[in-house]
PDB file of C-alpha atoms in Angstrom:
ATOM      1  CA  UNK A   1      96.471  80.403 105.890  1.00  0.00           C
ATOM      2  CA  UNK A   2      97.593  82.782 103.209  1.00  0.00           C
ATOM      3  CA  UNK A   3     101.330  83.114 102.790  1.00  0.00           C
ATOM      4  CA  UNK A   4     103.174  86.035 101.276  1.00  0.00           C
ATOM      5  CA  UNK A   5     106.600  85.622  99.688  1.00  0.00           C
ATOM      6  CA  UNK A   6     108.897  88.617  99.691  1.00  0.00           C
ATOM      7  CA  UNK A   7     112.055  88.618  97.598  1.00  0.00           C
ATOM      8  CA  UNK A   8     114.993  90.338  99.271  1.00  0.00           C
ATOM      9  CA  UNK A   9     117.966  92.096  97.696  1.00  0.00           C
ATOM     10  CA  UNK A  10     120.055  88.985  98.454  1.00  0.00           C
ATOM     11  CA  UNK A  11     117.817  86.761  96.266  1.00  0.00           C
ATOM     12  CA  UNK A  12     116.369  85.058  99.329  1.00  0.00           C
ATOM     13  CA  UNK A  13     112.619  84.657  99.499  1.00  0.00           C
ATOM     14  CA  UNK A  14     111.077  85.321 102.895  1.00  0.00           C
ATOM     15  CA  UNK A  15     107.736  83.719 103.703  1.00  0.00           C
ATOM     16  CA  UNK A  16     105.259  85.225 106.128  1.00  0.00           C
ATOM     17  CA  UNK A  17     101.788  84.108 107.116  1.00  0.00           C
ATOM     18  CA  UNK A  18      99.295  86.906 106.564  1.00  0.00           C
ATOM     19  CA  UNK A  19      97.407  87.626 109.771  1.00  0.00           C
ATOM     20  CA  UNK A  20      93.900  86.235 109.833  1.00  0.00           C
ATOM     21  CA  UNK A  21      91.043  88.702 109.845  1.00  0.00           C
ATOM     22  CA  UNK A  22      89.773  87.633 113.265  1.00  0.00           C
ATOM     23  CA  UNK A  23      93.196  88.329 114.816  1.00  0.00           C
ATOM     24  CA  UNK A  24      93.288  91.792 113.258  1.00  0.00           C
ATOM     25  CA  UNK A  25      89.747  92.500 114.450  1.00  0.00           C
ATOM     26  CA  UNK A  26      90.513  91.361 118.006  1.00  0.00           C
ATOM     27  CA  UNK A  27      93.691  93.467 118.055  1.00  0.00           C
ATOM     28  CA  UNK A  28      91.643  96.460 116.869  1.00  0.00           C
ATOM     29  CA  UNK A  29      89.030  95.842 119.575  1.00  0.00           C
ATOM     30  CA  UNK A  30      91.713  95.508 122.285  1.00  0.00           C
ATOM     31  CA  UNK A  31      93.257  98.824 121.215  1.00  0.00           C
ATOM     32  CA  UNK A  32      89.792 100.392 121.039  1.00  0.00           C
ATOM     33  CA  UNK A  33      88.951  99.238 124.590  1.00  0.00           C
ATOM     34  CA  UNK A  34      92.298 100.568 125.844  1.00  0.00           C
ATOM     35  CA  UNK A  35      91.635 103.963 124.257  1.00  0.00           C
ATOM     36  CA  UNK A  36      88.054 104.122 125.558  1.00  0.00           C
ATOM     37  CA  UNK A  37      89.314 103.194 129.051  1.00  0.00           C
ATOM     38  CA  UNK A  38      91.928 105.944 128.816  1.00  0.00           C
ATOM     39  CA  UNK A  39      89.303 108.415 127.588  1.00  0.00           C
ATOM     40  CA  UNK A  40      86.852 107.790 130.406  1.00  0.00           C
ATOM     41  CA  UNK A  41      89.467 107.551 133.150  1.00  0.00           C
ATOM     42  CA  UNK A  42      91.103 110.833 132.075  1.00  0.00           C
ATOM     43  CA  UNK A  43      87.705 112.522 131.726  1.00  0.00           C
ATOM     44  CA  UNK A  44      86.822 111.375 135.230  1.00  0.00           C
ATOM     45  CA  UNK A  45      90.174 112.482 136.628  1.00  0.00           C
ATOM     46  CA  UNK A  46      90.067 115.930 135.012  1.00  0.00           C
ATOM     47  CA  UNK A  47      86.417 116.810 135.433  1.00  0.00           C
ATOM     48  CA  UNK A  48      85.280 114.884 138.504  1.00  0.00           C
ATOM     49  CA  UNK A  49      88.601 114.660 140.331  1.00  0.00           C
ATOM     50  CA  UNK A  50      89.827 118.215 139.710  1.00  0.00           C
ATOM     51  CA  UNK A  51      86.324 119.715 139.320  1.00  0.00           C
ATOM     52  CA  UNK A  52      87.154 121.424 136.031  1.00  0.00           C
ATOM     53  CA  UNK A  53      84.633 122.574 133.413  1.00  0.00           C
ATOM     54  CA  UNK A  54      85.032 121.203 129.881  1.00  0.00           C
ATOM     55  CA  UNK A  55      83.901 124.398 128.159  1.00  0.00           C
ATOM     56  CA  UNK A  56      86.658 126.373 129.857  1.00  0.00           C
ATOM     57  CA  UNK A  57      89.404 123.784 129.341  1.00  0.00           C
ATOM     58  CA  UNK A  58      88.998 122.460 125.797  1.00  0.00           C
ATOM     59  CA  UNK A  59      92.686 123.098 125.060  1.00  0.00           C
ATOM     60  CA  UNK A  60      93.791 121.090 128.099  1.00  0.00           C
ATOM     61  CA  UNK A  61      91.328 118.370 127.144  1.00  0.00           C
ATOM     62  CA  UNK A  62      92.801 118.145 123.648  1.00  0.00           C
ATOM     63  CA  UNK A  63      96.378 118.149 124.960  1.00  0.00           C
ATOM     64  CA  UNK A  64      95.915 115.605 127.746  1.00  0.00           C
ATOM     65  CA  UNK A  65      93.263 113.332 126.244  1.00  0.00           C
ATOM     66  CA  UNK A  66      92.925 113.686 122.478  1.00  0.00           C
ATOM     67  CA  UNK A  67      96.600 114.003 121.532  1.00  0.00           C
ATOM     68  CA  UNK A  68      97.749 110.776 123.237  1.00  0.00           C
ATOM     69  CA  UNK A  69      94.752 108.941 121.757  1.00  0.00           C
ATOM     70  CA  UNK A  70      95.488 110.356 118.342  1.00  0.00           C
ATOM     71  CA  UNK A  71      99.168 109.369 118.435  1.00  0.00           C
ATOM     72  CA  UNK A  72      98.645 105.950 120.088  1.00  0.00           C
ATOM     73  CA  UNK A  73      98.866 103.728 117.005  1.00  0.00           C
ATOM     74  CA  UNK A  74     101.708 105.681 115.377  1.00  0.00           C
ATOM     75  CA  UNK A  75     103.922 105.768 118.454  1.00  0.00           C
ATOM     76  CA  UNK A  76     103.275 102.212 119.625  1.00  0.00           C
ATOM     77  CA  UNK A  77     103.952 100.793 116.154  1.00  0.00           C
ATOM     78  CA  UNK A  78     107.171 102.830 115.952  1.00  0.00           C
ATOM     79  CA  UNK A  79     108.398 101.883 119.430  1.00  0.00           C
ATOM     80  CA  UNK A  80     107.199  98.256 119.476  1.00  0.00           C
ATOM     81  CA  UNK A  81     108.434  97.031 116.069  1.00  0.00           C
ATOM     82  CA  UNK A  82     105.168  97.331 114.169  1.00  0.00           C
ATOM     83  CA  UNK A  83     102.861  96.333 117.004  1.00  0.00           C
ATOM     84  CA  UNK A  84     100.281  98.084 119.119  1.00  0.00           C
ATOM     85  CA  UNK A  85      99.332  96.508 122.451  1.00  0.00           C
ATOM     86  CA  UNK A  86      96.424  94.755 120.740  1.00  0.00           C
ATOM     87  CA  UNK A  87      98.654  93.430 117.964  1.00  0.00           C
ATOM     88  CA  UNK A  88     101.213  92.245 120.533  1.00  0.00           C
ATOM     89  CA  UNK A  89      98.542  90.324 122.440  1.00  0.00           C
ATOM     90  CA  UNK A  90      97.277  88.758 119.196  1.00  0.00           C
ATOM     91  CA  UNK A  91     100.842  87.949 118.007  1.00  0.00           C
ATOM     92  CA  UNK A  92     100.671  89.947 114.778  1.00  0.00           C
ATOM     93  CA  UNK A  93     102.767  92.814 113.454  1.00  0.00           C
ATOM     94  CA  UNK A  94     103.220  95.168 110.539  1.00  0.00           C
ATOM     95  CA  UNK A  95     106.059  94.533 108.096  1.00  0.00           C
ATOM     96  CA  UNK A  96     107.157  96.235 104.911  1.00  0.00           C
ATOM     97  CA  UNK A  97     106.506  94.507 101.597  1.00  0.00           C
ATOM     98  CA  UNK A  98     110.288  94.519 101.184  1.00  0.00           C
ATOM     99  CA  UNK A  99     110.488  92.123 104.131  1.00  0.00           C
ATOM    100  CA  UNK A 100     111.947  94.379 106.804  1.00  0.00           C
ATOM    101  CA  UNK A 101     110.662  96.732 109.399  1.00  0.00           C
ATOM    102  CA  UNK A 102     108.603  99.555 107.896  1.00  0.00           C
ATOM    103  CA  UNK A 103     110.185 102.981 107.650  1.00  0.00           C
ATOM    104  CA  UNK A 104     108.912 106.002 109.555  1.00  0.00           C
ATOM    105  CA  UNK A 105     107.251 107.219 106.339  1.00  0.00           C
ATOM    106  CA  UNK A 106     105.375 103.942 105.965  1.00  0.00           C
ATOM    107  CA  UNK A 107     104.188 104.058 109.578  1.00  0.00           C
ATOM    108  CA  UNK A 108     103.163 107.687 109.078  1.00  0.00           C
ATOM    109  CA  UNK A 109     101.178 106.874 105.933  1.00  0.00           C
ATOM    110  CA  UNK A 110      99.409 103.985 107.702  1.00  0.00           C
ATOM    111  CA  UNK A 111      98.609 106.315 110.603  1.00  0.00           C
ATOM    112  CA  UNK A 112      97.261 109.119 108.402  1.00  0.00           C
ATOM    113  CA  UNK A 113      94.809 106.726 106.769  1.00  0.00           C
ATOM    114  CA  UNK A 114      93.722 105.493 110.213  1.00  0.00           C
ATOM    115  CA  UNK A 115      91.906 108.806 110.777  1.00  0.00           C
ATOM    116  CA  UNK A 116      89.044 107.345 108.774  1.00  0.00           C
ATOM    117  CA  UNK A 117      88.788 104.360 111.105  1.00  0.00           C
ATOM    118  CA  UNK A 118      88.728 106.167 114.466  1.00  0.00           C
ATOM    119  CA  UNK A 119      86.331 109.133 114.194  1.00  0.00           C
ATOM    120  CA  UNK A 120      84.319 107.987 117.224  1.00  0.00           C
ATOM    121  CA  UNK A 121      87.192 108.592 119.601  1.00  0.00           C
ATOM    122  CA  UNK A 122      87.141 112.302 118.883  1.00  0.00           C
ATOM    123  CA  UNK A 123      83.374 112.709 118.709  1.00  0.00           C
ATOM    124  CA  UNK A 124      83.122 113.208 122.459  1.00  0.00           C
ATOM    125  CA  UNK A 125      84.248 116.828 121.991  1.00  0.00           C
ATOM    126  CA  UNK A 126      81.021 117.569 120.083  1.00  0.00           C
ATOM    127  CA  UNK A 127      79.134 118.607 123.288  1.00  0.00           C
ATOM    128  CA  UNK A 128      75.849 116.894 122.325  1.00  0.00           C
ATOM    129  CA  UNK A 129      74.320 113.438 122.295  1.00  0.00           C
ATOM    130  CA  UNK A 130      73.053 113.828 118.728  1.00  0.00           C
ATOM    131  CA  UNK A 131      76.554 114.554 117.459  1.00  0.00           C
ATOM    132  CA  UNK A 132      77.883 111.549 119.373  1.00  0.00           C
ATOM    133  CA  UNK A 133      75.307 109.296 117.679  1.00  0.00           C
ATOM    134  CA  UNK A 134      76.382 110.720 114.317  1.00  0.00           C
ATOM    135  CA  UNK A 135      80.019 109.914 115.125  1.00  0.00           C
ATOM    136  CA  UNK A 136      79.124 106.339 116.131  1.00  0.00           C
ATOM    137  CA  UNK A 137      77.211 105.877 112.860  1.00  0.00           C
ATOM    138  CA  UNK A 138      80.124 107.321 110.868  1.00  0.00           C
ATOM    139  CA  UNK A 139      82.565 105.004 112.632  1.00  0.00           C
ATOM    140  CA  UNK A 140      80.402 101.991 111.776  1.00  0.00           C
ATOM    141  CA  UNK A 141      80.221 103.004 108.105  1.00  0.00           C
ATOM    142  CA  UNK A 142      83.971 103.471 107.844  1.00  0.00           C
ATOM    143  CA  UNK A 143      84.464 100.164 109.659  1.00  0.00           C
ATOM    144  CA  UNK A 144      82.345  98.374 107.066  1.00  0.00           C
ATOM    145  CA  UNK A 145      84.395  99.972 104.292  1.00  0.00           C
ATOM    146  CA  UNK A 146      87.633  98.825 105.961  1.00  0.00           C
ATOM    147  CA  UNK A 147      86.335  95.246 106.248  1.00  0.00           C
ATOM    148  CA  UNK A 148      85.364  95.240 102.561  1.00  0.00           C
ATOM    149  CA  UNK A 149      88.783  96.552 101.484  1.00  0.00           C
ATOM    150  CA  UNK A 150      90.592  93.956 103.617  1.00  0.00           C
ATOM    151  CA  UNK A 151      88.479  91.119 102.229  1.00  0.00           C
ATOM    152  CA  UNK A 152      88.926  92.053  98.548  1.00  0.00           C
ATOM    153  CA  UNK A 153      92.625  92.931  98.610  1.00  0.00           C
ATOM    154  CA  UNK A 154      94.911  90.037  97.645  1.00  0.00           C
ATOM    155  CA  UNK A 155      97.140  90.349 100.732  1.00  0.00           C
ATOM    156  CA  UNK A 156      94.332  91.207 103.191  1.00  0.00           C
ATOM    157  CA  UNK A 157      95.543  94.807 103.391  1.00  0.00           C
ATOM    158  CA  UNK A 158      93.540  97.799 104.494  1.00  0.00           C
ATOM    159  CA  UNK A 159      93.770 101.038 102.533  1.00  0.00           C
ATOM    160  CA  UNK A 160      96.628 102.353 104.700  1.00  0.00           C
ATOM    161  CA  UNK A 161      98.651  99.178 104.158  1.00  0.00           C
ATOM    162  CA  UNK A 162      98.144  99.331 100.404  1.00  0.00           C
ATOM    163  CA  UNK A 163      99.230 102.975 100.297  1.00  0.00           C
ATOM    164  CA  UNK A 164     102.237 102.445 102.583  1.00  0.00           C
ATOM    165  CA  UNK A 165     103.422  99.155 101.085  1.00  0.00           C
ATOM    166  CA  UNK A 166     102.971  97.196 104.309  1.00  0.00           C
ATOM    167  CA  UNK A 167     101.170  94.049 105.387  1.00  0.00           C
ATOM    168  CA  UNK A 168     100.075  92.613 108.745  1.00  0.00           C
ATOM    169  CA  UNK A 169     101.559  89.169 109.419  1.00  0.00           C
ATOM    170  CA  UNK A 170     101.665  86.593 112.222  1.00  0.00           C
ATOM    171  CA  UNK A 171     104.764  86.770 114.395  1.00  0.00           C
TER     172      UNK A 171
END
């Protein structure tokens, strides 16, 4: 296992085990399944349960479905000490390269770069099957790019971690 040493201001070196790729991937898949479950259950509730039409209620759809999905990783990492539900189940978390909990700005920067990893979740608004296939293809391409960046970076960081100065470690 790869270990990262972080020097603190008190001249004490902290050692953390960098999270293995398979743990990060499983955490991602758990979060993805949770978001897809939320998406389909809310779609069913709004449009089958309340008999609403999507074309007339796009604003409500965005507010009730897309916004919580969009903010999921940012808010859970803020509220759960650098963990989403998937990360918590896989016993990994995000830490700052200074050794402490990341700042709000670091979480925000990680979250902004996550837009490139989750385009599929917002492709359902496209109103056509062809557009949905395009979103799935785009998601797969971005996913391959993320895997390549994680595998070539020295601390197994994705682009958002590199930009924010964070790393995912075992808890």
